[in-house]
Coordinates of C-alpha atoms in Angstrom, one line a residue:
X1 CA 0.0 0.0 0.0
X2 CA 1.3 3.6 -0.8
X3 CA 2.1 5.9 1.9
X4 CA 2.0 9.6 0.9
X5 CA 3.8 12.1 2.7
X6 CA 1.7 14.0 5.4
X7 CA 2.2 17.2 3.2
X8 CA 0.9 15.3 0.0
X9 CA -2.3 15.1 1.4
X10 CA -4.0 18.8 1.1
X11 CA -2.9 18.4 -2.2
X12 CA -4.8 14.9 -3.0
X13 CA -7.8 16.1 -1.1
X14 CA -8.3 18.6 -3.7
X15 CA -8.3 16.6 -6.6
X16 CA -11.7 16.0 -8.5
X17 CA -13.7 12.8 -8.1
X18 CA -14.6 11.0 -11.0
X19 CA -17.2 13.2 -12.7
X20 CA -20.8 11.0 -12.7
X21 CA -21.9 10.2 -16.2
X22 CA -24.6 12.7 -17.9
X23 CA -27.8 10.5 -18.1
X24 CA -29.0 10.3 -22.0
X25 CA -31.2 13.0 -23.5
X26 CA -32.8 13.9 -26.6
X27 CA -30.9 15.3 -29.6
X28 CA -31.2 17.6 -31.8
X29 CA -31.7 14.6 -34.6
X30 CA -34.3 12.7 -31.8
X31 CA -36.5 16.2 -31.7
X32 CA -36.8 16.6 -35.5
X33 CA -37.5 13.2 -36.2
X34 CA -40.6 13.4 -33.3
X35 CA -41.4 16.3 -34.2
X36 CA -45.4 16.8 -35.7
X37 CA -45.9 18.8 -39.1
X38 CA -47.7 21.8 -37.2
X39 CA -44.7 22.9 -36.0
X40 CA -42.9 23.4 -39.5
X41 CA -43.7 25.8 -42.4
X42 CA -43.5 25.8 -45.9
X43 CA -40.9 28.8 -47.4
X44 CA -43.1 31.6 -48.7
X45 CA -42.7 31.2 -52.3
X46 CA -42.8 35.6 -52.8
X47 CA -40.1 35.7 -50.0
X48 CA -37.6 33.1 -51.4
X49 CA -34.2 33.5 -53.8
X50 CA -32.9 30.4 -55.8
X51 CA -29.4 31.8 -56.4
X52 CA -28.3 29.4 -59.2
X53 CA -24.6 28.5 -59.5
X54 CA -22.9 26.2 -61.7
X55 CA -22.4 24.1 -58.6
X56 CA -25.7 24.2 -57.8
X57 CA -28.4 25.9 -56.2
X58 CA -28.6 28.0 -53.0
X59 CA -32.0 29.0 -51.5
X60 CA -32.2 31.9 -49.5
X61 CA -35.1 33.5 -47.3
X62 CA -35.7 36.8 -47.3
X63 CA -36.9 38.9 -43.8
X64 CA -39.5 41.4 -45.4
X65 CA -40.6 42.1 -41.7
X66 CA -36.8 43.6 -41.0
X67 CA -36.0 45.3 -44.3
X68 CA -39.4 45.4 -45.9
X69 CA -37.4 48.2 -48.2
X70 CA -34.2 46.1 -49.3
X71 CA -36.4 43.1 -50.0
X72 CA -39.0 45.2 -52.2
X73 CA -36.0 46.3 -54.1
X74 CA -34.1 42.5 -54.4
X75 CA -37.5 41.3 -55.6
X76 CA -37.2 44.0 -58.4
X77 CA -33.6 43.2 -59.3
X78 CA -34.2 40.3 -59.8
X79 CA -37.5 40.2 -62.0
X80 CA -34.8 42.7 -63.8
X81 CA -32.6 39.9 -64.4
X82 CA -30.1 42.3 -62.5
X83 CA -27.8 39.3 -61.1
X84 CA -28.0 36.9 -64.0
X85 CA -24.5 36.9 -65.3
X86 CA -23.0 38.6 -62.3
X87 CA -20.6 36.7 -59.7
X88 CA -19.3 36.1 -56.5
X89 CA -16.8 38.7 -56.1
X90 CA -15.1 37.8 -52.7
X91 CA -14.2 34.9 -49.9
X92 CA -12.9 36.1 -47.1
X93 CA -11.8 33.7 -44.4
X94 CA -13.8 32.9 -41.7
X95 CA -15.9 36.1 -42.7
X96 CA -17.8 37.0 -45.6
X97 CA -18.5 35.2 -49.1
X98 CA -20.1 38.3 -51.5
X99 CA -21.5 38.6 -54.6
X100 CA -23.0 41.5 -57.4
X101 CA -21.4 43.5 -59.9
X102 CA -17.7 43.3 -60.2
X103 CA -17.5 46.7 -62.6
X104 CA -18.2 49.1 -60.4
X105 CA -17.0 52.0 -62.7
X106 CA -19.5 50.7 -65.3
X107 CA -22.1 49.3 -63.2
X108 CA -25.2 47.2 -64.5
X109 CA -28.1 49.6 -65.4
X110 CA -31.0 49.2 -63.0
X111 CA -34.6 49.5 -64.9
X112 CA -37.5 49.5 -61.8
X113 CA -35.2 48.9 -58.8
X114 CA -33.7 51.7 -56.9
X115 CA -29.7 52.7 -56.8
X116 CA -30.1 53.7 -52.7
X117 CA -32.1 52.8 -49.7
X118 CA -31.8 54.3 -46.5
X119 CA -30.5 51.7 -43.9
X120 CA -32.8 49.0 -42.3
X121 CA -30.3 48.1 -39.7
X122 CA -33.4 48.3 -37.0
X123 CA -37.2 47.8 -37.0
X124 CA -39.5 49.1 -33.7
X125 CA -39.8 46.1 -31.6
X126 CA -43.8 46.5 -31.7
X127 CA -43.2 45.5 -35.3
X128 CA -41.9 42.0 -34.6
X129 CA -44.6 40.0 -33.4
X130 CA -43.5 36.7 -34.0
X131 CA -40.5 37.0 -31.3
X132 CA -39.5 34.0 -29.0
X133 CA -36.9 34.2 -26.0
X134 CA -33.9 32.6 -25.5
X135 CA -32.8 32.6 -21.7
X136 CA -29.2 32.7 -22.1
X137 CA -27.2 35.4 -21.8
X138 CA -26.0 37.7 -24.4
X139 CA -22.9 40.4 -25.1
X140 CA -24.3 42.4 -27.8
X141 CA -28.3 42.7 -27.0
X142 CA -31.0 42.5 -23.4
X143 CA -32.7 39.8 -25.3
X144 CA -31.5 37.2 -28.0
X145 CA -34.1 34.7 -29.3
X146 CA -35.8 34.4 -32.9
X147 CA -38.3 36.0 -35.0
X148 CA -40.5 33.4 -37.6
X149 CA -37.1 31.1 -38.1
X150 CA -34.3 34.2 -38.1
X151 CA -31.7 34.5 -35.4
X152 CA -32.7 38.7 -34.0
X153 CA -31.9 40.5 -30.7
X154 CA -33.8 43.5 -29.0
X155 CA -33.7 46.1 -26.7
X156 CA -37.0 47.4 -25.0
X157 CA -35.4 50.2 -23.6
X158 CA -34.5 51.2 -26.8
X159 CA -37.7 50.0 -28.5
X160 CA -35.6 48.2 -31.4
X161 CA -35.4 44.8 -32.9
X162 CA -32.7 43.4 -35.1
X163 CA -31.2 40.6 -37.2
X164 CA -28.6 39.1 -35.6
X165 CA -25.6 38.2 -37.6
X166 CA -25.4 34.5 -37.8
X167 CA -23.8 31.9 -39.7
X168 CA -25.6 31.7 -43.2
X169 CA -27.3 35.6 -42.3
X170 CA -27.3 37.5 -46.2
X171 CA -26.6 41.0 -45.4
X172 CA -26.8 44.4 -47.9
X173 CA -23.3 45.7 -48.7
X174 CA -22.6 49.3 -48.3
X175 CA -20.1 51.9 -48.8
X176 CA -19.3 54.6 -45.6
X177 CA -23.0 55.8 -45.8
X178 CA -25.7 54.2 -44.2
X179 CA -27.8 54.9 -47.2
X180 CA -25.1 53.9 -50.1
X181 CA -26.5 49.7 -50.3
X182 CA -29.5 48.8 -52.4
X183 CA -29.2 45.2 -52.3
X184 CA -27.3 44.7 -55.1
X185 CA -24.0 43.1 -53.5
X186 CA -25.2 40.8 -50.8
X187 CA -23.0 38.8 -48.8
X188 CA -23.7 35.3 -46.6
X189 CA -21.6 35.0 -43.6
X190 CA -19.5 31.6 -43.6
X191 CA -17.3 32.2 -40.5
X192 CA -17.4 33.2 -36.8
X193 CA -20.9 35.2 -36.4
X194 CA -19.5 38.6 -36.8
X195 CA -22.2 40.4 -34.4
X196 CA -20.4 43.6 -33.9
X197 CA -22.1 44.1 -37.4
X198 CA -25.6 44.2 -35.8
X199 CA -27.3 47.5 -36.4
X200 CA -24.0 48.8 -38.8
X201 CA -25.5 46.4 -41.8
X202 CA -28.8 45.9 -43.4
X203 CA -29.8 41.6 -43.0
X204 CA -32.2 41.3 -44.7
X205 CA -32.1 37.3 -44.9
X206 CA -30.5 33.8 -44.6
X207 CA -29.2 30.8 -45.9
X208 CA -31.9 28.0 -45.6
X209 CA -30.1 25.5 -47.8
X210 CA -27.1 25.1 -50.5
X211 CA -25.0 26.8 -47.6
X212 CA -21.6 24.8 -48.6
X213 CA -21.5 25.9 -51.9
X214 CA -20.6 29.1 -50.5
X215 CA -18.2 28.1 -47.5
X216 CA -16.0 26.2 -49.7
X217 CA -15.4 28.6 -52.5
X218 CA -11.9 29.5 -52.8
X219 CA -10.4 32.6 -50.5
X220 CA -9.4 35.4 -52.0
X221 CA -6.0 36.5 -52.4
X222 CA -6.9 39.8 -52.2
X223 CA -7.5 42.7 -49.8
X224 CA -10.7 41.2 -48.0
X225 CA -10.5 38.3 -49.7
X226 CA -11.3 39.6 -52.7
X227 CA -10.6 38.2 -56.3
X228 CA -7.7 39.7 -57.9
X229 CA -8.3 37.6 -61.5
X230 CA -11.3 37.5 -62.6
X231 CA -10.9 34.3 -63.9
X232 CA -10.8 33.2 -60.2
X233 CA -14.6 34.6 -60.0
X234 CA -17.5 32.4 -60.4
X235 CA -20.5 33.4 -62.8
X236 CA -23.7 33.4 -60.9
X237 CA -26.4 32.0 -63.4
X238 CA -29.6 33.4 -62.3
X239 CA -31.5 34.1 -59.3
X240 CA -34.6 34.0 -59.3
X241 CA -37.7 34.1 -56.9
X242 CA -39.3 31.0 -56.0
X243 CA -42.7 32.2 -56.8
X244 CA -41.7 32.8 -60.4
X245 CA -40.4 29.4 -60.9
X246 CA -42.3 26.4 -62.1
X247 CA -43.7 24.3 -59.2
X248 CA -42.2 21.4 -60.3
X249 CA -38.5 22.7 -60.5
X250 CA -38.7 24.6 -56.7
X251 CA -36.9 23.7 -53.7
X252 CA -39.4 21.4 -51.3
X253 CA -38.2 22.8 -48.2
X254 CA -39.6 23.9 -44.8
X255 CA -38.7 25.4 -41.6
X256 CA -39.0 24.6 -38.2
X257 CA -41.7 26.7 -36.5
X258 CA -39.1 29.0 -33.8
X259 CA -42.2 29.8 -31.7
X260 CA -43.3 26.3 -31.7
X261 CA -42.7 23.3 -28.6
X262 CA -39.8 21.2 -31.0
X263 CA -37.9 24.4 -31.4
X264 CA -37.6 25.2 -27.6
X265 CA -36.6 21.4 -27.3
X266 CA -34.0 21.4 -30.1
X267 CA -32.7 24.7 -28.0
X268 CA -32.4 22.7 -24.8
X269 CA -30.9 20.0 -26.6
X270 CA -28.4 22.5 -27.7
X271 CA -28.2 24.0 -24.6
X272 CA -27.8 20.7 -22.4
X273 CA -26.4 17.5 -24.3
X274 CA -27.3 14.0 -22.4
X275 CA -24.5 11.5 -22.5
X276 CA -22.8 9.1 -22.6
X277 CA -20.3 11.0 -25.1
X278 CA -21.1 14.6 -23.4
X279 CA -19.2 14.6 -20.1
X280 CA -20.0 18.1 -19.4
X281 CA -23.0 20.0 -20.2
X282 CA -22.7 23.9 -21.0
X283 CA -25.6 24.5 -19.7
X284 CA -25.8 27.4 -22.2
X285 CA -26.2 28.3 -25.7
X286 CA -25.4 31.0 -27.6
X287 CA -27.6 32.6 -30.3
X288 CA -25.9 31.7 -33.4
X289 CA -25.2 28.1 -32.5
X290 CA -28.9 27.3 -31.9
X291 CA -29.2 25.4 -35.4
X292 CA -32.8 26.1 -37.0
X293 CA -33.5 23.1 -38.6
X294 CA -34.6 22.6 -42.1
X295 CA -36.1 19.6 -44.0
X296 CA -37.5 18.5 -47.2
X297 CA -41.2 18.6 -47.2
X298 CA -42.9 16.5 -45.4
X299 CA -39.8 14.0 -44.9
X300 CA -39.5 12.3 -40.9
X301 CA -43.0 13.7 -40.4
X302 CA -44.0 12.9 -36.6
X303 CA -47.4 12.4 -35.1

């Protein structure tokens, strides 16, 4: 038997036990597949972008209820046809992946869409009606939760709701001016959630599928990872809105409802993984890393 010196034995004492193994909970994948059709909906068809790339597609939602303005005027550009032919301009590392109209000392001719929009970097919070808490903590707003399947923040003090920027959030490009973006260069975020943007940057959208087409296109050597050659660039095809295309070529996709029961669940499941491969449980989440999922249409319907 080992003897330890008397002086060892503070030092022992304050060694941890073995930690007790997390019992098993529900994941993420467990709530979704339970999960009744109520508390999904479908994409609203008006609301919806297929940027087509040679790759493939990418499907975006817009957020009329945040930047009612921007998406009025993205709508227009493109029933213009204003992106077909265009490209994705930049991929900046662990930032930004944009895209619009590389020739900016020649720019593409606008028809019925506007050239400049006053910011929408902030709605009145009376205006969001759809808004659902999280509880955890957050550095950059009093409240964090999400508003009809988008990641937003609010102050009531203030009176003001936002978009937060999350992975896959589309935001407006602009120059120094807060009125100098019309949605014309948009931009999905593929790194870190850059939320000192909030409030500096019109979002007026997200990602809700086609996602890794954009994180894996290559960086770009230049300033802000910008393409120097334009032969490094890549030619979007079209974009077009879902409601204009054929119902037989859309995307089948839906949301999970934010407001609804499997949404706070996938949240806690987020929040506080079960073992037996978790050994410790965060017991928080943050806002960006709460995944919202999305499905094919009525695929893993529960009861």
């Amino acid at each position: 038997m080992t003897r330890w010196p008397l002086y060892c034995l503070p030092l022992l004492a304050a060694l941890p036990s073995a930690a007790k193994e997390l019992p098993p909970k529900p994941t993420v994948a467990d709530v979704i597949k339970a999960s009744p059709a109520s508390h999904w909906r479908a994409l609203d068809p008006a609301s919806t972008l297929y940027l087509e790339l040679p790759a493939g597609r990418v499907v975006i939602e817009l957020a009329p209820v945040y930047a009612p303005n921007h998406a009025d005027n993205i709508r227009a550009m493109v029933r213009e046809g204003y992106f077909d032919g265009l490209a994705i301009l930049r991929a900046q590392d662990n930032f930004v992946v944009q895209w619009g109209d590389p020739d900016e000392a020649n720019p593409r001719p606008l028809k019925t869409a506007k050239a400049k929009l006053a910011g929408e970097f902030t709605i009145p919070l009376k205006n969001d009606r759809s808004f659902t808490r999280l509880p955890d903590r957050d550095g950059y707003a009093p409240q964090v939760g999400h508003s009809n399947s988008f990641p937003s923040a609010r102050d009531p003090k203030t009176g003001q709701a936002w978009l937060a920027h999350c992975y896959g959030m589309v935001g407006v490009g602009r120059d120094v001016g807060a009125d100098s973006g019309n949605g014309g260069a948009l931009y999905a975020v593929i790194g870190q959630a850059p939320r000192q943007l909030d409030r500096n940057i019109t979002v007026v959208g997200r990602v809700v599928d086609g996602m890794p087409l954009l994180a894996v296109m290559p960086r770009g050597p230049g300033a802000m990872g910008f393409y120097e050659d334009p032969a490094q660039r890549v030619t979007i095809k079209s974009v077009k809105l879902a409601a204009d295309v054929p119902e037989e070529q859309r995307s089948k996709l839906e949301v999970m409802r934010t407001d609804s029961a499997s949404f706070k669940a996938v949240a806690e499941a987020s929040r506080n993984r079960g073992g037996p491969w978790t050994k410790v449980a965060a017991g928080h989440v943050d806002l960006c890393n709460v995944p919202i999922p999305v499905r094919s249409k009525g695929a893993g319907q529960g009861s």
